[in-house]
Coordinates of C-alpha atoms in Angstrom, one line a residue:
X108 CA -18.3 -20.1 -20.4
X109 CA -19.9 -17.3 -21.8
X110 CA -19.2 -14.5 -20.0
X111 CA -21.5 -11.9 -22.2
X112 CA -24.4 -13.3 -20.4
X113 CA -23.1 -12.7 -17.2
X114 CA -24.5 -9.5 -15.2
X115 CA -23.0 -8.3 -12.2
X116 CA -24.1 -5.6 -10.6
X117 CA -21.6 -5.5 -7.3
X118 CA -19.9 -2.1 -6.2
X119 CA -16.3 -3.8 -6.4
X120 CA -17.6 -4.1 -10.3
X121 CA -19.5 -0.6 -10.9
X122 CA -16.1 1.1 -12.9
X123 CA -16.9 -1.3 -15.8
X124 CA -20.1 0.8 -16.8
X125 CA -21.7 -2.9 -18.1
X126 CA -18.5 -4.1 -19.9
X127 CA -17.3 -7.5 -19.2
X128 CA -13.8 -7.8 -18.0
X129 CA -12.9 -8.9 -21.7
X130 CA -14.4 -5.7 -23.3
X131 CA -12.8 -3.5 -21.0
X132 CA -9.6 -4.9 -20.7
X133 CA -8.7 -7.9 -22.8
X134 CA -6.2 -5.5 -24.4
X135 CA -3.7 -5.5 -21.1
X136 CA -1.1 -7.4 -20.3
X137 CA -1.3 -9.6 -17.5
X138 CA -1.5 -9.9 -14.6
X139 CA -2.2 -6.0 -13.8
X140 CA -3.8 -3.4 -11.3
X141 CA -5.8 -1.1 -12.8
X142 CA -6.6 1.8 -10.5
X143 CA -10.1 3.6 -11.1
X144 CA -10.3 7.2 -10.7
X145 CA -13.8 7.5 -11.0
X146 CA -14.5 5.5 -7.6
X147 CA -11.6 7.2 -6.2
X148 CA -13.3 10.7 -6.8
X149 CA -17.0 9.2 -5.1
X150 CA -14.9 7.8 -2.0
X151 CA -13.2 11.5 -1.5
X152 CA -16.3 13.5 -2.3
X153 CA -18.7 10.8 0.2
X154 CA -15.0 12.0 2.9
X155 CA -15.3 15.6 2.1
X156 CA -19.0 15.5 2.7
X157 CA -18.0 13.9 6.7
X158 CA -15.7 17.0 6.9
X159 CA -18.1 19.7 5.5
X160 CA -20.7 18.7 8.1
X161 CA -18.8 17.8 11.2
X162 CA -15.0 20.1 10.9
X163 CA -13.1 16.8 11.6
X164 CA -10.4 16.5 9.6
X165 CA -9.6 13.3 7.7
X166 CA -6.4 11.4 6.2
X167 CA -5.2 9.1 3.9
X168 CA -3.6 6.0 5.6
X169 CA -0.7 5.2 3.1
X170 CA -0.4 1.9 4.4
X171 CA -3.6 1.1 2.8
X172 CA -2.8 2.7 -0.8
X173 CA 0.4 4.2 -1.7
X174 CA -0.4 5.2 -5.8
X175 CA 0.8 8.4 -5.2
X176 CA 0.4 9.0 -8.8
X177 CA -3.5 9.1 -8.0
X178 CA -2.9 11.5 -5.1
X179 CA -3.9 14.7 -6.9
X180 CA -7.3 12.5 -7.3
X181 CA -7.9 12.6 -3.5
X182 CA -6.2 15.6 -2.7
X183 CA -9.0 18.3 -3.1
X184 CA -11.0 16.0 -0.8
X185 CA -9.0 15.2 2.2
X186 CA -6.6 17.1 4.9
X187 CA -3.4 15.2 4.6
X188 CA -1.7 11.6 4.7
X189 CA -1.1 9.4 7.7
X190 CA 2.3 7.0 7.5
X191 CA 3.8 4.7 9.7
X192 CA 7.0 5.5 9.5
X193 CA 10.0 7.8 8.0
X194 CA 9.3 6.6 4.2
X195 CA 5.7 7.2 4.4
X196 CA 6.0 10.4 6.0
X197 CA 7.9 11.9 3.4
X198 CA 5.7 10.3 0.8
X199 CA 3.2 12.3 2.2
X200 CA 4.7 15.3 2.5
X201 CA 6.1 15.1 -1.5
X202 CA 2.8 13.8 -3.3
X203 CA 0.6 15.9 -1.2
X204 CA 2.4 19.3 -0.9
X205 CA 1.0 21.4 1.2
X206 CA -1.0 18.7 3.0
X207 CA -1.0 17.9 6.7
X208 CA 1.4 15.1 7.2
X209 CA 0.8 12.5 10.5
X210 CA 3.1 9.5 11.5
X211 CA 2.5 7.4 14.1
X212 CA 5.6 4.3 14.6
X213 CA 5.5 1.4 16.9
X214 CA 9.2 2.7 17.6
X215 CA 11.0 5.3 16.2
X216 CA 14.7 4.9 14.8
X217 CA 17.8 7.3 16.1
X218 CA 19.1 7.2 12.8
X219 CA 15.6 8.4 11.4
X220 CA 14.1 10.7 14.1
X221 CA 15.7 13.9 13.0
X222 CA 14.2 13.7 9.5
X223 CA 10.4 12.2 10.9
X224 CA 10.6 15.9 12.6
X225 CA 11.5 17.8 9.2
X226 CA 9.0 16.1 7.1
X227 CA 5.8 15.5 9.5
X228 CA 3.4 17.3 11.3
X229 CA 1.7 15.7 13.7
X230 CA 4.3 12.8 15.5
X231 CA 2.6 10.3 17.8
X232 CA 4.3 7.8 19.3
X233 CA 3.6 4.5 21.1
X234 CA 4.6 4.2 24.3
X235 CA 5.6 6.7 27.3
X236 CA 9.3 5.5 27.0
X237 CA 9.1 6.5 23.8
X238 CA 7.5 10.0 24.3
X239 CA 10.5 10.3 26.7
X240 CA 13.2 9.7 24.2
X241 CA 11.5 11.8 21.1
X242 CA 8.6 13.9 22.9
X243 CA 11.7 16.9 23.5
X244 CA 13.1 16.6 20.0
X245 CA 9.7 16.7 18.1
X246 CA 8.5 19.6 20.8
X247 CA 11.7 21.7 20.0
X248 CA 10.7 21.0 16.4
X249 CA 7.6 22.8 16.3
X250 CA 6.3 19.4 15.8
X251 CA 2.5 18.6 17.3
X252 CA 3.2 15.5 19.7
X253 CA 0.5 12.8 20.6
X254 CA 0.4 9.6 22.1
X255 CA -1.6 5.9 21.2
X256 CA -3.4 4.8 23.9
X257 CA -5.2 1.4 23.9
X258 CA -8.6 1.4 25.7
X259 CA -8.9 -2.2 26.2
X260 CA -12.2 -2.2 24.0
X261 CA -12.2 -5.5 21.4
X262 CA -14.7 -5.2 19.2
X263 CA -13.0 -7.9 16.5
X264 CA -13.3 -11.3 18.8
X265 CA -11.2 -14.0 16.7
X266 CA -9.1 -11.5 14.7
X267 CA -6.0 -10.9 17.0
X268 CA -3.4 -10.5 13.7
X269 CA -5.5 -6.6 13.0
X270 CA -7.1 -6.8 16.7
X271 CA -4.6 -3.5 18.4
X272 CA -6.8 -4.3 21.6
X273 CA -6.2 -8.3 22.1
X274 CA -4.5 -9.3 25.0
X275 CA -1.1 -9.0 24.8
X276 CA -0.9 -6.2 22.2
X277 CA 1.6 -4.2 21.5
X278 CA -0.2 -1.2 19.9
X279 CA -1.0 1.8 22.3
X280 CA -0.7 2.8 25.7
X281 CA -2.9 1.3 28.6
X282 CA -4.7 3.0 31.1
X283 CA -2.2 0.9 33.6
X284 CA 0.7 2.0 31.8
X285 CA -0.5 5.6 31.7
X286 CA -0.6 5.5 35.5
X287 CA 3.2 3.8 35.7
X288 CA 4.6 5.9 33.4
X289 CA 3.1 9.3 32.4
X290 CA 5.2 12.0 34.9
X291 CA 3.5 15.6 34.5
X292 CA 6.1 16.5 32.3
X293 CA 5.4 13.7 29.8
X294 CA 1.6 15.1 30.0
X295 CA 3.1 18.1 29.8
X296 CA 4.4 17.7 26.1
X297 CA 1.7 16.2 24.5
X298 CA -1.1 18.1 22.3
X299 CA -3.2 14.9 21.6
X300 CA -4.3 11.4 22.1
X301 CA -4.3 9.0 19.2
X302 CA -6.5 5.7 19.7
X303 CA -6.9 3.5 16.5
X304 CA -8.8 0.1 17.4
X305 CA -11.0 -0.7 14.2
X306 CA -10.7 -2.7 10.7
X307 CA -13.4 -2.8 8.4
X308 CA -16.0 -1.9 11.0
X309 CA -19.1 0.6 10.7
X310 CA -19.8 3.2 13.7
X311 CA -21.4 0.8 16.3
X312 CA -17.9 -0.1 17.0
X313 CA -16.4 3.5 16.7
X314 CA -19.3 4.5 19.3
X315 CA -18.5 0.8 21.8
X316 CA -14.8 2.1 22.1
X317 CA -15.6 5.7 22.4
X318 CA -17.1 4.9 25.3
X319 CA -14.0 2.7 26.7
X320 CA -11.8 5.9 25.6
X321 CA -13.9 8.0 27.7
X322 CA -14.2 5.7 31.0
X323 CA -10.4 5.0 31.2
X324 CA -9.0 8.3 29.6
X325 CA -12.0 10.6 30.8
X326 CA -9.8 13.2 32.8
X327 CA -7.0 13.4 30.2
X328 CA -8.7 14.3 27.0
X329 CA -10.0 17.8 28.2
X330 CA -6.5 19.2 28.1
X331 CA -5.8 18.0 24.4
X332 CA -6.3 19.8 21.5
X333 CA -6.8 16.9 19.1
X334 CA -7.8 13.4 19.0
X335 CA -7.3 10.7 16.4
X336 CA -9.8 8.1 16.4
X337 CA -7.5 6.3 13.8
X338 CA -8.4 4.3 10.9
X339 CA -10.5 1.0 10.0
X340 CA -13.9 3.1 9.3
X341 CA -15.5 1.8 6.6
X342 CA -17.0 4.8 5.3
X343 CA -17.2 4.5 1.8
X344 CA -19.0 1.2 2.3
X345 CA -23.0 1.0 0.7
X346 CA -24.4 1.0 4.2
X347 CA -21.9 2.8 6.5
X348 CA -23.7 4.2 9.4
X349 CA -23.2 7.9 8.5
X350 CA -24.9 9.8 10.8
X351 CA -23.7 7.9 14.4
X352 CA -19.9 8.3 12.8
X353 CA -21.2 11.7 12.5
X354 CA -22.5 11.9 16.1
X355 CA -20.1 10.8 17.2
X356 CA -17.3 13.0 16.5
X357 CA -19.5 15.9 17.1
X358 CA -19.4 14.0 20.6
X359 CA -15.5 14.2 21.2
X360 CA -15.5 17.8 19.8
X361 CA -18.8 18.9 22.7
X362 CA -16.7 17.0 25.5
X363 CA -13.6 17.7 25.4
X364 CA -13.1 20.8 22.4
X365 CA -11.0 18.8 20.5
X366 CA -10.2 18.9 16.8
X367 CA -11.4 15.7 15.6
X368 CA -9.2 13.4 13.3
X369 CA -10.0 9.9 10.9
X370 CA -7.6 8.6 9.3
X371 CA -8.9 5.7 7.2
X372 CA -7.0 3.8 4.2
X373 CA -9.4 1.1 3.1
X374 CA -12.6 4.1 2.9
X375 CA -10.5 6.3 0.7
X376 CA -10.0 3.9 -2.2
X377 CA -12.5 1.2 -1.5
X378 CA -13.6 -0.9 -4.8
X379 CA -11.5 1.7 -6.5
X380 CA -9.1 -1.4 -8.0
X381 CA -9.1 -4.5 -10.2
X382 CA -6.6 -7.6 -10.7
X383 CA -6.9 -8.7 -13.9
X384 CA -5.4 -12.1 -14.5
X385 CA -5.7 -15.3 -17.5
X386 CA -6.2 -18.2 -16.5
X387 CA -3.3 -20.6 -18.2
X388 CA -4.0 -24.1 -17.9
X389 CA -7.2 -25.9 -15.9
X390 CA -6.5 -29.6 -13.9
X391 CA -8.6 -31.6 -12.4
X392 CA -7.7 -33.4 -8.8
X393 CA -10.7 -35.6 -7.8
X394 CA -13.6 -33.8 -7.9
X395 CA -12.2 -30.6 -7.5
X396 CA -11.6 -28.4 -10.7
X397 CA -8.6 -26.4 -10.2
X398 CA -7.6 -23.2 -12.5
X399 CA -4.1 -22.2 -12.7
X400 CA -3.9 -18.6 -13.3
X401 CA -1.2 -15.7 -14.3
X402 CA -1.3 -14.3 -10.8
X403 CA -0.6 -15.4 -7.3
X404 CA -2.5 -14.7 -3.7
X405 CA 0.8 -15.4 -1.9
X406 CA 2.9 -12.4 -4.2
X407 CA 0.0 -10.0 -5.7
X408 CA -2.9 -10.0 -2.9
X409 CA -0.9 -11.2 -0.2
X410 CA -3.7 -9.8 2.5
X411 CA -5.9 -13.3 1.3
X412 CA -3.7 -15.5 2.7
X413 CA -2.5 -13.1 5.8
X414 CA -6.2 -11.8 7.3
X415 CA -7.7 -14.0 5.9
X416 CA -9.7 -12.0 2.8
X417 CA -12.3 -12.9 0.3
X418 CA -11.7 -10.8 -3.0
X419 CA -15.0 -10.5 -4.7
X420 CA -14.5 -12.3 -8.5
X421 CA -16.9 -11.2 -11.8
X422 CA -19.1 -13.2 -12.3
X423 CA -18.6 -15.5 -9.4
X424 CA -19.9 -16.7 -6.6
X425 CA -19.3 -18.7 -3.4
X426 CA -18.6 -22.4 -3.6
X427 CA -21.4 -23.9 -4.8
X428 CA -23.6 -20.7 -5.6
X429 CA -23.8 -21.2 -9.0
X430 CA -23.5 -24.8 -11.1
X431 CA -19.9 -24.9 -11.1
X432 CA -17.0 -24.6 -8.5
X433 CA -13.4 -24.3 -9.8
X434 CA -10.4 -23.6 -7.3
X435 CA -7.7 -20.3 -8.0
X436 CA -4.3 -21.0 -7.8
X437 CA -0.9 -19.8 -9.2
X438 CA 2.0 -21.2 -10.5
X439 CA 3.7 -20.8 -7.7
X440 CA 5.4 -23.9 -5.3
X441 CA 3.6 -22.6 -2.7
X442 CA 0.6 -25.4 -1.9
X443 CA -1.5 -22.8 -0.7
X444 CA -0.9 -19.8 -3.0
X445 CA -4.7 -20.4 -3.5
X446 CA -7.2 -17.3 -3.8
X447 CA -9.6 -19.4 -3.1
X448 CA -13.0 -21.6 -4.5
X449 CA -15.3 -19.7 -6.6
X450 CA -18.5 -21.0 -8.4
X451 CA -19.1 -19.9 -11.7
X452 CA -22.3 -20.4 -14.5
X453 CA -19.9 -22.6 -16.8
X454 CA -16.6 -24.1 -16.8
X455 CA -13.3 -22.0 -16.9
X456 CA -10.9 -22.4 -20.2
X457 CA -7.6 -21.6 -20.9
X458 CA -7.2 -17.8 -21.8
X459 CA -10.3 -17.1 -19.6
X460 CA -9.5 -13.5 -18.0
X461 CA -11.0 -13.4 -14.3
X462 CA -11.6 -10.0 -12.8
X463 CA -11.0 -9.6 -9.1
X464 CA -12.4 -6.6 -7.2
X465 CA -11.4 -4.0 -4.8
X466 CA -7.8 -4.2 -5.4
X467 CA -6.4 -1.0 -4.7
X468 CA -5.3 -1.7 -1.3
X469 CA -3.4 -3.6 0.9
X470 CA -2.0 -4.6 -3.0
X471 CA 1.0 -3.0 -4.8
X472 CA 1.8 -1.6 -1.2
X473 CA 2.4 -5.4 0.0
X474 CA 3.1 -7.6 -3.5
X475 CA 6.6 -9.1 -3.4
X476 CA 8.4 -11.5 -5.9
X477 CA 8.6 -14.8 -3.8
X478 CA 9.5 -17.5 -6.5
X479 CA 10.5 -15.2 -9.0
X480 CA 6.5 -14.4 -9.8
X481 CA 6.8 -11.3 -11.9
X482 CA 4.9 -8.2 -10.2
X483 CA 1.5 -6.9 -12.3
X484 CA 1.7 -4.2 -14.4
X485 CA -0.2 -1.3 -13.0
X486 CA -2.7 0.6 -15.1
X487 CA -5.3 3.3 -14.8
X488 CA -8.9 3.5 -15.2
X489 CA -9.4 7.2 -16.8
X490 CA -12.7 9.0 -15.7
X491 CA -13.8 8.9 -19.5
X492 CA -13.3 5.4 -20.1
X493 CA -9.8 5.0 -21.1
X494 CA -7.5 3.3 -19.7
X495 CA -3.7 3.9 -19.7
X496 CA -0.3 2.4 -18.8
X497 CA 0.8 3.9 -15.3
X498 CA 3.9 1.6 -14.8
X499 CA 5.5 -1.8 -16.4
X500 CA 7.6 -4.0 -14.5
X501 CA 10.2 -6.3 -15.8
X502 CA 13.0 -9.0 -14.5
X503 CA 15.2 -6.0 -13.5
X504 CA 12.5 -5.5 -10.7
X505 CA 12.4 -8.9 -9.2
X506 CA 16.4 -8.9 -9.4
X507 CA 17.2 -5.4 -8.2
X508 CA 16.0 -6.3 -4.5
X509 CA 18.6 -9.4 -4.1
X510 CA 21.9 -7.6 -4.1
X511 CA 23.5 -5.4 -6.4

């Protein structure tokens, strides 16, 4: 195939500047991220710009990215870092110094609860038995104390693995509960209410469970003094619905005279990655034409297999898009470990080296080493073109996790 005749002109591709993936970064050893700071700059400056015009304050949800090498990037642009749990907290607090530092936990650990309260900020927990048990400790702290409520509000029908409101849910208090449960000296210790029902979505959905938020928690949000609306706002998307995100955190803030909080991970470093990978030896089974590459769904973008998720692909298409459809899997024993069937102009060969897009999250936060895979090297996109070597990993990686 030749891939110089190939134009793509796809956001998840714009940190090539017109470069095939060849050109750009045929000199890297793969598999390997390579994390741009150019679009990490653009997503924090389109945040700032939220900020500037609204005083809400928003965060970095680690469990999204976790470079924290790339932090200073985002830094100037954003109030702090959110984590779910002790390690993230003090990730937070030591890559962004200075920074506001959230965590909320589906439970909380003894052996970890007096160190949450050094190192965070804001500590929101999950349930009113759990308020009980930490509320005190975090209060004496000096430690702002919130709590998750669920409003009941689905607005991702079919998607109950990142669904917090399907029935049966774990994540958040319910109205119900809130009536069982919350004495007036549980109200009593908190400062705010933390609701965090989205993935992905634009600000119809933010404005749909707004409303639930205020039918069933109507009466208690005028004594708070924050509330996080959470993550899963796809801000930084071409097309986000700016201005009704906009209205309606100005909303919460008229209502109830609230400081407003966000607290996305996917908007702060959207298309802001790449996997490269080569692709080491084609087979055919059938009709279907199957490329085995360097890399592996199952170990280096796990989230494809898990949500299910489509990573865009240079130059590629959807099955049957363009003249011819190859299948991506790795060496892996795993059947499955499949990224999926893309269509391309011309047929793959060995050596080929496939681009995907937006691959700075939910990736060297969640890769593992099933089957011995080797992890990717990781490697930054410079704003003036250059790329450099951010981290190697070796055998010593894979072997260090399985005992001593």
């Amino acid at each position: 195939m030749d891939w110089n005749k190939v134009r793509e002109e796809r956001p998840a591709f714009a940190g090539l500047r017109g470069k095939t993936p060849e050109a750009a970064f045929g000199g890297l050893t793969t598999p390997c991220y390579i994390l741009d700071k150019a679009a990490l700059r653009r997503n924090g400056e389109i945040l700032k710009g939220v900020q500037d015009r609204t005083g809400c304050r928003i965060l970095l949800a680690q469990k999204a990215f976790s470079n924290y090498d790339l932090y200073p990037v985002l830094e100037p642009y954003l109030a702090g870092t959110e984590a779910s749990g002790l390690y993230e907290a003090k990730l937070g607090r030591e890559a962004m110094p200075g920074k506001e530092v959230h965590v909320f936990c589906g439970a909380y650990r003894e052996d970890q609860m007096e160190e949450v309260c050094q190192v965070a900020d804001h500590i929101v927990f999950n349930s009113p038995r759990q308020l009980k048990t930490w509320g005190p400790m975090a209060k004496k702290a000096g430690k702002s104390v919130g709590l998750r409520i669920n409003p009941e509000c689905s607005t991702q029908e079919g998607h109950a693995i990142y669904d917090p409101c399907a029935p049966g849910s774990r994540m958040g208090t319910t109205r119900a509960q809130w009536d069982a449960w919350m004495t007036p000296d549980l109200v009593e210790l908190l400062d705010g209410i933390h609701f965090h029902t989205l993935c992905e979505q634009d600000a119809q959905d933010l404005k749909k469970t707004l409303d639930a938020v205020e039918e069933k928690f109507g009466d208690v949000l005028p004594h708070m003094k924050w509330v996080n609306m959470g993550g899963g706002h796809h801000i930084t998307r071409p097309g986000y619905h700016i201005p009704l995100l906009e209205e309606c955190i100005r909303r919460a803030q008229k209502a109830w005279d609230v400081t407003v909080y966000l607290e996305p991970g996917e908007a702060c470093a959207l298309n802001a990655g790449y996997l490269a990978t080569r692709v080491l030896d084609v087979v055919e089974n059938g009709d279907v034409k199957i490329a085995i590459l360097d890399t592996s769904a199952a170990c280096h973008m796990p989230d494809v297999l898990e949500m299910p998720y489509r990573p865009p692909l240079y130059g590629a298409g959807e099955p049957g898009e363009r003249p011819v459809t190859w299948r991506l899997g790795s060496g892996t024993c795993l059947a499955g470990d499949v990224a999926g069937d893309y269509s391309f102009d011309g047929d793959l060969e060995v050596g080929d080296l496939l681009l995907f897009g937006d691959m700075a999250i939910y990736t060297t936060c969640k890769n593992n080493t099933f089957n011995g895979m080797p992890l990717p090297d990781i490697d930054v996109l410079e704003e003036d073109g250059t790329v450099k070597v951010l981290k190697r990993f070796g055998y010593e990686d894979f072997k260090m996790r399985l005992g001593r």
